[in-house]
């Protein structure tokens, strides 16, 4: 059985439209999966908001 990465790559190469609802934790990912979606999106903000942490390095002063 192909890995999830291989399946996603194959869908992209075929030019399929990929609907990927956002999931911010394992429970919401399971809900999305149970609804039949073949892909799930998660990002830094979604994960950070769930754990009460801002975006990585968002509070670092980079001027100096």
PDB file of N, CA, C and O in Angstrom:
ATOM      1  N   UNK A   1       0.844  -1.178   0.000  1.00  0.00           N
ATOM      2  CA  UNK A   1       0.000   0.000   0.000  1.00  0.00           C
ATOM      3  C   UNK A   1       0.890   1.242   0.000  1.00  0.00           C
ATOM      4  O   UNK A   1       1.810   1.345   0.809  1.00  0.00           O
ATOM      5  N   UNK A   2       0.602   2.204  -0.885  1.00  0.00           N
ATOM      6  CA  UNK A   2       1.412   3.423  -0.930  1.00  0.00           C
ATOM      7  C   UNK A   2       1.249   4.244   0.351  1.00  0.00           C
ATOM      8  O   UNK A   2       0.185   4.245   0.977  1.00  0.00           O
ATOM      9  N   UNK A   3       2.298   4.969   0.697  1.00  0.00           N
ATOM     10  CA  UNK A   3       2.240   5.819   1.883  1.00  0.00           C
ATOM     11  C   UNK A   3       1.330   7.014   1.608  1.00  0.00           C
ATOM     12  O   UNK A   3       0.973   7.303   0.458  1.00  0.00           O
ATOM     13  N   UNK A   4       0.969   7.724   2.652  1.00  0.00           N
ATOM     14  CA  UNK A   4       0.122   8.914   2.499  1.00  0.00           C
ATOM     15  C   UNK A   4       0.807   9.934   1.596  1.00  0.00           C
ATOM     16  O   UNK A   4       0.164  10.573   0.762  1.00  0.00           O
ATOM     17  N   UNK A   5       2.106  10.080   1.749  1.00  0.00           N
ATOM     18  CA  UNK A   5       2.863  11.023   0.912  1.00  0.00           C
ATOM     19  C   UNK A   5       2.791  10.623  -0.556  1.00  0.00           C
ATOM     20  O   UNK A   5       2.569  11.458  -1.432  1.00  0.00           O
ATOM     21  N   UNK A   6       2.941   9.333  -0.828  1.00  0.00           N
ATOM     22  CA  UNK A   6       2.874   8.853  -2.206  1.00  0.00           C
ATOM     23  C   UNK A   6       1.475   9.041  -2.793  1.00  0.00           C
ATOM     24  O   UNK A   6       1.321   9.405  -3.956  1.00  0.00           O
ATOM     25  N   UNK A   7       0.452   8.808  -1.981  1.00  0.00           N
ATOM     26  CA  UNK A   7      -0.927   8.994  -2.441  1.00  0.00           C
ATOM     27  C   UNK A   7      -1.202  10.464  -2.770  1.00  0.00           C
ATOM     28  O   UNK A   7      -1.814  10.775  -3.792  1.00  0.00           O
ATOM     29  N   UNK A   8      -0.734  11.375  -1.902  1.00  0.00           N
ATOM     30  CA  UNK A   8      -0.916  12.803  -2.147  1.00  0.00           C
ATOM     31  C   UNK A   8      -0.177  13.226  -3.412  1.00  0.00           C
ATOM     32  O   UNK A   8      -0.727  13.946  -4.247  1.00  0.00           O
ATOM     33  N   UNK A   9       1.043  12.781  -3.551  1.00  0.00           N
ATOM     34  CA  UNK A   9       1.824  13.124  -4.741  1.00  0.00           C
ATOM     35  C   UNK A   9       1.124  12.635  -6.012  1.00  0.00           C
ATOM     36  O   UNK A   9       1.046  13.350  -7.010  1.00  0.00           O
ATOM     37  N   UNK A  10       0.555  11.429  -5.982  1.00  0.00           N
ATOM     38  CA  UNK A  10      -0.141  10.877  -7.144  1.00  0.00           C
ATOM     39  C   UNK A  10      -1.384  11.710  -7.473  1.00  0.00           C
ATOM     40  O   UNK A  10      -1.659  11.985  -8.651  1.00  0.00           O
ATOM     41  N   UNK A  11      -2.128  12.136  -6.443  1.00  0.00           N
ATOM     42  CA  UNK A  11      -3.304  12.971  -6.680  1.00  0.00           C
ATOM     43  C   UNK A  11      -2.896  14.294  -7.324  1.00  0.00           C
ATOM     44  O   UNK A  11      -3.562  14.772  -8.259  1.00  0.00           O
ATOM     45  N   UNK A  12      -1.808  14.881  -6.850  1.00  0.00           N
ATOM     46  CA  UNK A  12      -1.329  16.138  -7.415  1.00  0.00           C
ATOM     47  C   UNK A  12      -0.880  15.957  -8.868  1.00  0.00           C
ATOM     48  O   UNK A  12      -1.175  16.793  -9.727  1.00  0.00           O
ATOM     49  N   UNK A  13      -0.188  14.878  -9.146  1.00  0.00           N
ATOM     50  CA  UNK A  13       0.288  14.628 -10.506  1.00  0.00           C
ATOM     51  C   UNK A  13      -0.866  14.392 -11.473  1.00  0.00           C
ATOM     52  O   UNK A  13      -0.764  14.733 -12.654  1.00  0.00           O
ATOM     53  N   UNK A  14      -1.969  13.823 -10.983  1.00  0.00           N
ATOM     54  CA  UNK A  14      -3.147  13.610 -11.829  1.00  0.00           C
ATOM     55  C   UNK A  14      -3.958  14.888 -12.012  1.00  0.00           C
ATOM     56  O   UNK A  14      -4.905  14.925 -12.783  1.00  0.00           O
ATOM     57  N   UNK A  15      -3.594  15.929 -11.279  1.00  0.00           N
ATOM     58  CA  UNK A  15      -4.309  17.194 -11.378  1.00  0.00           C
ATOM     59  C   UNK A  15      -5.633  17.216 -10.640  1.00  0.00           C
ATOM     60  O   UNK A  15      -6.501  18.030 -10.944  1.00  0.00           O
ATOM     61  N   UNK A  16      -5.789  16.320  -9.681  1.00  0.00           N
ATOM     62  CA  UNK A  16      -7.033  16.264  -8.909  1.00  0.00           C
ATOM     63  C   UNK A  16      -7.175  17.500  -8.024  1.00  0.00           C
ATOM     64  O   UNK A  16      -6.192  18.035  -7.532  1.00  0.00           O
ATOM     65  N   UNK A  17      -8.411  17.913  -7.835  1.00  0.00           N
ATOM     66  CA  UNK A  17      -8.692  18.948  -6.856  1.00  0.00           C
ATOM     67  C   UNK A  17      -8.699  18.275  -5.491  1.00  0.00           C
ATOM     68  O   UNK A  17      -9.388  17.276  -5.284  1.00  0.00           O
ATOM     69  N   UNK A  18      -7.922  18.819  -4.565  1.00  0.00           N
ATOM     70  CA  UNK A  18      -7.801  18.212  -3.242  1.00  0.00           C
ATOM     71  C   UNK A  18      -8.450  19.140  -2.222  1.00  0.00           C
ATOM     72  O   UNK A  18      -8.000  20.258  -2.021  1.00  0.00           O
ATOM     73  N   UNK A  19      -9.519  18.667  -1.618  1.00  0.00           N
ATOM     74  CA  UNK A  19     -10.189  19.411  -0.552  1.00  0.00           C
ATOM     75  C   UNK A  19      -9.590  18.919   0.756  1.00  0.00           C
ATOM     76  O   UNK A  19      -9.663  17.732   1.079  1.00  0.00           O
ATOM     77  N   UNK A  20      -8.957  19.835   1.495  1.00  0.00           N
ATOM     78  CA  UNK A  20      -8.258  19.455   2.724  1.00  0.00           C
ATOM     79  C   UNK A  20      -8.719  20.351   3.878  1.00  0.00           C
ATOM     80  O   UNK A  20      -8.150  21.417   4.108  1.00  0.00           O
ATOM     81  N   UNK A  21      -9.751  19.944   4.610  1.00  0.00           N
ATOM     82  CA  UNK A  21     -10.205  20.737   5.753  1.00  0.00           C
ATOM     83  C   UNK A  21      -9.114  20.839   6.822  1.00  0.00           C
ATOM     84  O   UNK A  21      -8.259  19.954   6.944  1.00  0.00           O
ATOM     85  N   UNK A  22      -9.153  21.906   7.582  1.00  0.00           N
ATOM     86  CA  UNK A  22      -8.158  22.111   8.627  1.00  0.00           C
ATOM     87  C   UNK A  22      -8.455  21.304   9.875  1.00  0.00           C
ATOM     88  O   UNK A  22      -9.598  21.153  10.282  1.00  0.00           O
ATOM     89  N   UNK A  23      -7.409  20.790  10.475  1.00  0.00           N
ATOM     90  CA  UNK A  23      -7.509  20.066  11.744  1.00  0.00           C
ATOM     91  C   UNK A  23      -6.428  20.608  12.671  1.00  0.00           C
ATOM     92  O   UNK A  23      -5.289  20.781  12.263  1.00  0.00           O
ATOM     93  N   UNK A  24      -6.792  20.902  13.894  1.00  0.00           N
ATOM     94  CA  UNK A  24      -5.831  21.495  14.823  1.00  0.00           C
ATOM     95  C   UNK A  24      -5.359  20.543  15.907  1.00  0.00           C
ATOM     96  O   UNK A  24      -4.507  20.893  16.714  1.00  0.00           O
ATOM     97  N   UNK A  25      -5.903  19.346  15.944  1.00  0.00           N
ATOM     98  CA  UNK A  25      -5.441  18.348  16.906  1.00  0.00           C
ATOM     99  C   UNK A  25      -5.830  16.956  16.386  1.00  0.00           C
ATOM    100  O   UNK A  25      -6.540  16.846  15.388  1.00  0.00           O
ATOM    101  N   UNK A  26      -5.351  15.895  17.041  1.00  0.00           N
ATOM    102  CA  UNK A  26      -5.663  14.543  16.556  1.00  0.00           C
ATOM    103  C   UNK A  26      -7.161  14.232  16.516  1.00  0.00           C
ATOM    104  O   UNK A  26      -7.627  13.552  15.601  1.00  0.00           O
ATOM    105  N   UNK A  27      -7.932  14.748  17.469  1.00  0.00           N
ATOM    106  CA  UNK A  27      -9.361  14.471  17.478  1.00  0.00           C
ATOM    107  C   UNK A  27     -10.054  15.101  16.261  1.00  0.00           C
ATOM    108  O   UNK A  27     -10.840  14.433  15.576  1.00  0.00           O
ATOM    109  N   UNK A  28      -9.751  16.356  15.984  1.00  0.00           N
ATOM    110  CA  UNK A  28     -10.378  16.984  14.822  1.00  0.00           C
ATOM    111  C   UNK A  28      -9.907  16.329  13.525  1.00  0.00           C
ATOM    112  O   UNK A  28     -10.666  16.216  12.562  1.00  0.00           O
ATOM    113  N   UNK A  29      -8.682  15.831  13.493  1.00  0.00           N
ATOM    114  CA  UNK A  29      -8.200  15.106  12.313  1.00  0.00           C
ATOM    115  C   UNK A  29      -8.997  13.815  12.116  1.00  0.00           C
ATOM    116  O   UNK A  29      -9.349  13.462  10.986  1.00  0.00           O
ATOM    117  N   UNK A  30      -9.301  13.132  13.197  1.00  0.00           N
ATOM    118  CA  UNK A  30     -10.114  11.903  13.095  1.00  0.00           C
ATOM    119  C   UNK A  30     -11.532  12.215  12.611  1.00  0.00           C
ATOM    120  O   UNK A  30     -12.106  11.450  11.845  1.00  0.00           O
ATOM    121  N   UNK A  31     -12.083  13.329  13.054  1.00  0.00           N
ATOM    122  CA  UNK A  31     -13.420  13.722  12.603  1.00  0.00           C
ATOM    123  C   UNK A  31     -13.396  13.981  11.106  1.00  0.00           C
ATOM    124  O   UNK A  31     -14.249  13.492  10.357  1.00  0.00           O
ATOM    125  N   UNK A  32     -12.398  14.744  10.637  1.00  0.00           N
ATOM    126  CA  UNK A  32     -12.268  15.026   9.203  1.00  0.00           C
ATOM    127  C   UNK A  32     -12.115  13.715   8.432  1.00  0.00           C
ATOM    128  O   UNK A  32     -12.767  13.502   7.399  1.00  0.00           O
ATOM    129  N   UNK A  33     -11.284  12.822   8.929  1.00  0.00           N
ATOM    130  CA  UNK A  33     -11.073  11.524   8.278  1.00  0.00           C
ATOM    131  C   UNK A  33     -12.379  10.721   8.239  1.00  0.00           C
ATOM    132  O   UNK A  33     -12.716  10.124   7.216  1.00  0.00           O
ATOM    133  N   UNK A  34     -13.123  10.739   9.336  1.00  0.00           N
ATOM    134  CA  UNK A  34     -14.373   9.960   9.390  1.00  0.00           C
ATOM    135  C   UNK A  34     -15.424  10.495   8.419  1.00  0.00           C
ATOM    136  O   UNK A  34     -16.331   9.769   8.027  1.00  0.00           O
ATOM    137  N   UNK A  35     -15.297  11.757   8.031  1.00  0.00           N
ATOM    138  CA  UNK A  35     -16.220  12.357   7.072  1.00  0.00           C
ATOM    139  C   UNK A  35     -15.850  12.023   5.630  1.00  0.00           C
ATOM    140  O   UNK A  35     -16.547  12.414   4.700  1.00  0.00           O
ATOM    141  N   UNK A  36     -14.740  11.308   5.458  1.00  0.00           N
ATOM    142  CA  UNK A  36     -14.375  10.821   4.132  1.00  0.00           C
ATOM    143  C   UNK A  36     -13.390  11.663   3.348  1.00  0.00           C
ATOM    144  O   UNK A  36     -13.123  11.372   2.183  1.00  0.00           O
ATOM    145  N   UNK A  37     -12.828  12.711   3.954  1.00  0.00           N
ATOM    146  CA  UNK A  37     -11.837  13.516   3.246  1.00  0.00           C
ATOM    147  C   UNK A  37     -10.540  12.741   3.116  1.00  0.00           C
ATOM    148  O   UNK A  37     -10.146  12.004   4.014  1.00  0.00           O
ATOM    149  N   UNK A  38      -9.884  12.905   1.985  1.00  0.00           N
ATOM    150  CA  UNK A  38      -8.648  12.165   1.720  1.00  0.00           C
ATOM    151  C   UNK A  38      -7.402  12.931   2.122  1.00  0.00           C
ATOM    152  O   UNK A  38      -6.296  12.404   2.068  1.00  0.00           O
ATOM    153  N   UNK A  39      -7.554  14.199   2.511  1.00  0.00           N
ATOM    154  CA  UNK A  39      -6.409  15.005   2.935  1.00  0.00           C
ATOM    155  C   UNK A  39      -6.854  15.926   4.068  1.00  0.00           C
ATOM    156  O   UNK A  39      -8.027  16.283   4.176  1.00  0.00           O
ATOM    157  N   UNK A  40      -5.897  16.298   4.907  1.00  0.00           N
ATOM    158  CA  UNK A  40      -6.153  17.181   6.044  1.00  0.00           C
ATOM    159  C   UNK A  40      -5.057  18.223   6.060  1.00  0.00           C
ATOM    160  O   UNK A  40      -3.880  17.912   5.849  1.00  0.00           O
ATOM    161  N   UNK A  41      -5.439  19.475   6.316  1.00  0.00           N
ATOM    162  CA  UNK A  41      -4.463  20.558   6.419  1.00  0.00           C
ATOM    163  C   UNK A  41      -4.264  20.923   7.879  1.00  0.00           C
ATOM    164  O   UNK A  41      -5.222  21.007   8.645  1.00  0.00           O
ATOM    165  N   UNK A  42      -3.030  21.137   8.243  1.00  0.00           N
ATOM    166  CA  UNK A  42      -2.729  21.734   9.537  1.00  0.00           C
ATOM    167  C   UNK A  42      -1.540  22.658   9.334  1.00  0.00           C
ATOM    168  O   UNK A  42      -0.702  22.429   8.475  1.00  0.00           O
ATOM    169  N   UNK A  43      -1.502  23.717  10.086  1.00  0.00           N
ATOM    170  CA  UNK A  43      -0.421  24.686   9.928  1.00  0.00           C
ATOM    171  C   UNK A  43       0.026  25.204  11.270  1.00  0.00           C
ATOM    172  O   UNK A  43      -0.544  24.862  12.314  1.00  0.00           O
ATOM    173  N   UNK A  44       1.033  26.041  11.253  1.00  0.00           N
ATOM    174  CA  UNK A  44       1.598  26.569  12.488  1.00  0.00           C
ATOM    175  C   UNK A  44       0.598  27.323  13.339  1.00  0.00           C
ATOM    176  O   UNK A  44       0.532  27.146  14.545  1.00  0.00           O
ATOM    177  N   UNK A  45      -0.212  28.172  12.685  1.00  0.00           N
ATOM    178  CA  UNK A  45      -1.181  28.937  13.466  1.00  0.00           C
ATOM    179  C   UNK A  45      -2.232  28.030  14.083  1.00  0.00           C
ATOM    180  O   UNK A  45      -2.587  28.189  15.248  1.00  0.00           O
ATOM    181  N   UNK A  46      -2.718  27.065  13.301  1.00  0.00           N
ATOM    182  CA  UNK A  46      -3.762  26.172  13.825  1.00  0.00           C
ATOM    183  C   UNK A  46      -3.250  25.379  15.020  1.00  0.00           C
ATOM    184  O   UNK A  46      -3.925  25.241  16.038  1.00  0.00           O
ATOM    185  N   UNK A  47      -2.064  24.850  14.899  1.00  0.00           N
ATOM    186  CA  UNK A  47      -1.488  24.081  15.997  1.00  0.00           C
ATOM    187  C   UNK A  47      -1.195  24.987  17.186  1.00  0.00           C
ATOM    188  O   UNK A  47      -1.476  24.642  18.331  1.00  0.00           O
ATOM    189  N   UNK A  48      -0.637  26.161  16.919  1.00  0.00           N
ATOM    190  CA  UNK A  48      -0.318  27.100  17.984  1.00  0.00           C
ATOM    191  C   UNK A  48      -1.551  27.589  18.715  1.00  0.00           C
ATOM    192  O   UNK A  48      -1.554  27.694  19.944  1.00  0.00           O
ATOM    193  N   UNK A  49      -2.610  27.893  17.969  1.00  0.00           N
ATOM    194  CA  UNK A  49      -3.842  28.374  18.599  1.00  0.00           C
ATOM    195  C   UNK A  49      -4.424  27.308  19.520  1.00  0.00           C
ATOM    196  O   UNK A  49      -4.933  27.611  20.596  1.00  0.00           O
ATOM    197  N   UNK A  50      -4.324  26.066  19.106  1.00  0.00           N
ATOM    198  CA  UNK A  50      -4.843  24.970  19.927  1.00  0.00           C
ATOM    199  C   UNK A  50      -4.050  24.817  21.223  1.00  0.00           C
ATOM    200  O   UNK A  50      -4.609  24.493  22.270  1.00  0.00           O
ATOM    201  N   UNK A  51      -2.752  25.062  21.158  1.00  0.00           N
ATOM    202  CA  UNK A  51      -1.903  24.877  22.343  1.00  0.00           C
ATOM    203  C   UNK A  51      -1.569  26.193  23.039  1.00  0.00           C
ATOM    204  O   UNK A  51      -0.712  26.224  23.912  1.00  0.00           O
ATOM    205  N   UNK A  52      -2.225  27.285  22.615  1.00  0.00           N
ATOM    206  CA  UNK A  52      -2.025  28.619  23.206  1.00  0.00           C
ATOM    207  C   UNK A  52      -0.601  29.132  23.027  1.00  0.00           C
ATOM    208  O   UNK A  52      -0.060  29.819  23.881  1.00  0.00           O
ATOM    209  N   UNK A  53       0.002  28.788  21.907  1.00  0.00           N
ATOM    210  CA  UNK A  53       1.340  29.278  21.562  1.00  0.00           C
ATOM    211  C   UNK A  53       1.210  30.015  20.235  1.00  0.00           C
ATOM    212  O   UNK A  53       0.548  29.539  19.315  1.00  0.00           O
ATOM    213  N   UNK A  54       1.845  31.159  20.120  1.00  0.00           N
ATOM    214  CA  UNK A  54       1.757  31.901  18.865  1.00  0.00           C
ATOM    215  C   UNK A  54       2.588  31.220  17.785  1.00  0.00           C
ATOM    216  O   UNK A  54       3.273  30.232  18.029  1.00  0.00           O
ATOM    217  N   UNK A  55       2.561  31.794  16.601  1.00  0.00           N
ATOM    218  CA  UNK A  55       3.378  31.280  15.494  1.00  0.00           C
ATOM    219  C   UNK A  55       4.838  31.179  15.943  1.00  0.00           C
ATOM    220  O   UNK A  55       5.312  32.021  16.703  1.00  0.00           O
ATOM    221  N   UNK A  56       5.560  30.191  15.452  1.00  0.00           N
ATOM    222  CA  UNK A  56       6.971  30.063  15.821  1.00  0.00           C
ATOM    223  C   UNK A  56       7.753  31.333  15.486  1.00  0.00           C
ATOM    224  O   UNK A  56       7.604  31.888  14.407  1.00  0.00           O
ATOM    225  N   UNK A  57       8.517  31.823  16.402  1.00  0.00           N
ATOM    226  CA  UNK A  57       9.410  32.970  16.259  1.00  0.00           C
ATOM    227  C   UNK A  57       8.658  34.276  15.989  1.00  0.00           C
ATOM    228  O   UNK A  57       9.259  35.247  15.577  1.00  0.00           O
ATOM    229  N   UNK A  58       7.366  34.331  16.228  1.00  0.00           N
ATOM    230  CA  UNK A  58       6.606  35.549  15.989  1.00  0.00           C
ATOM    231  C   UNK A  58       6.946  36.641  16.994  1.00  0.00           C
ATOM    232  O   UNK A  58       6.783  37.815  16.720  1.00  0.00           O
ATOM    233  N   UNK A  59       7.437  36.246  18.147  1.00  0.00           N
ATOM    234  CA  UNK A  59       7.748  37.237  19.170  1.00  0.00           C
ATOM    235  C   UNK A  59       9.244  37.523  19.299  1.00  0.00           C
ATOM    236  O   UNK A  59       9.683  38.193  20.207  1.00  0.00           O
ATOM    237  N   UNK A  60      10.035  37.051  18.347  1.00  0.00           N
ATOM    238  CA  UNK A  60      11.479  37.260  18.382  1.00  0.00           C
ATOM    239  C   UNK A  60      11.806  38.586  17.722  1.00  0.00           C
ATOM    240  O   UNK A  60      11.351  38.876  16.614  1.00  0.00           O
ATOM    241  N   UNK A  61      12.596  39.387  18.388  1.00  0.00           N
ATOM    242  CA  UNK A  61      13.016  40.669  17.827  1.00  0.00           C
ATOM    243  C   UNK A  61      14.155  40.416  16.839  1.00  0.00           C
ATOM    244  O   UNK A  61      15.241  40.004  17.230  1.00  0.00           O
ATOM    245  N   UNK A  62      13.908  40.670  15.581  1.00  0.00           N
ATOM    246  CA  UNK A  62      14.924  40.409  14.559  1.00  0.00           C
ATOM    247  C   UNK A  62      15.532  41.695  14.022  1.00  0.00           C
ATOM    248  O   UNK A  62      16.151  41.703  12.966  1.00  0.00           O
ATOM    249  N   UNK A  63      15.365  42.783  14.749  1.00  0.00           N
ATOM    250  CA  UNK A  63      15.898  44.068  14.267  1.00  0.00           C
ATOM    251  C   UNK A  63      17.347  44.282  14.672  1.00  0.00           C
ATOM    252  O   UNK A  63      17.999  45.169  14.153  1.00  0.00           O
ATOM    253  N   UNK A  64      17.829  43.512  15.617  1.00  0.00           N
ATOM    254  CA  UNK A  64      19.171  43.791  16.121  1.00  0.00           C
ATOM    255  C   UNK A  64      20.143  42.787  15.876  1.00  0.00           C
ATOM    256  O   UNK A  64      20.671  42.026  15.351  1.00  0.00           O
TER     257      UNK A  64
END
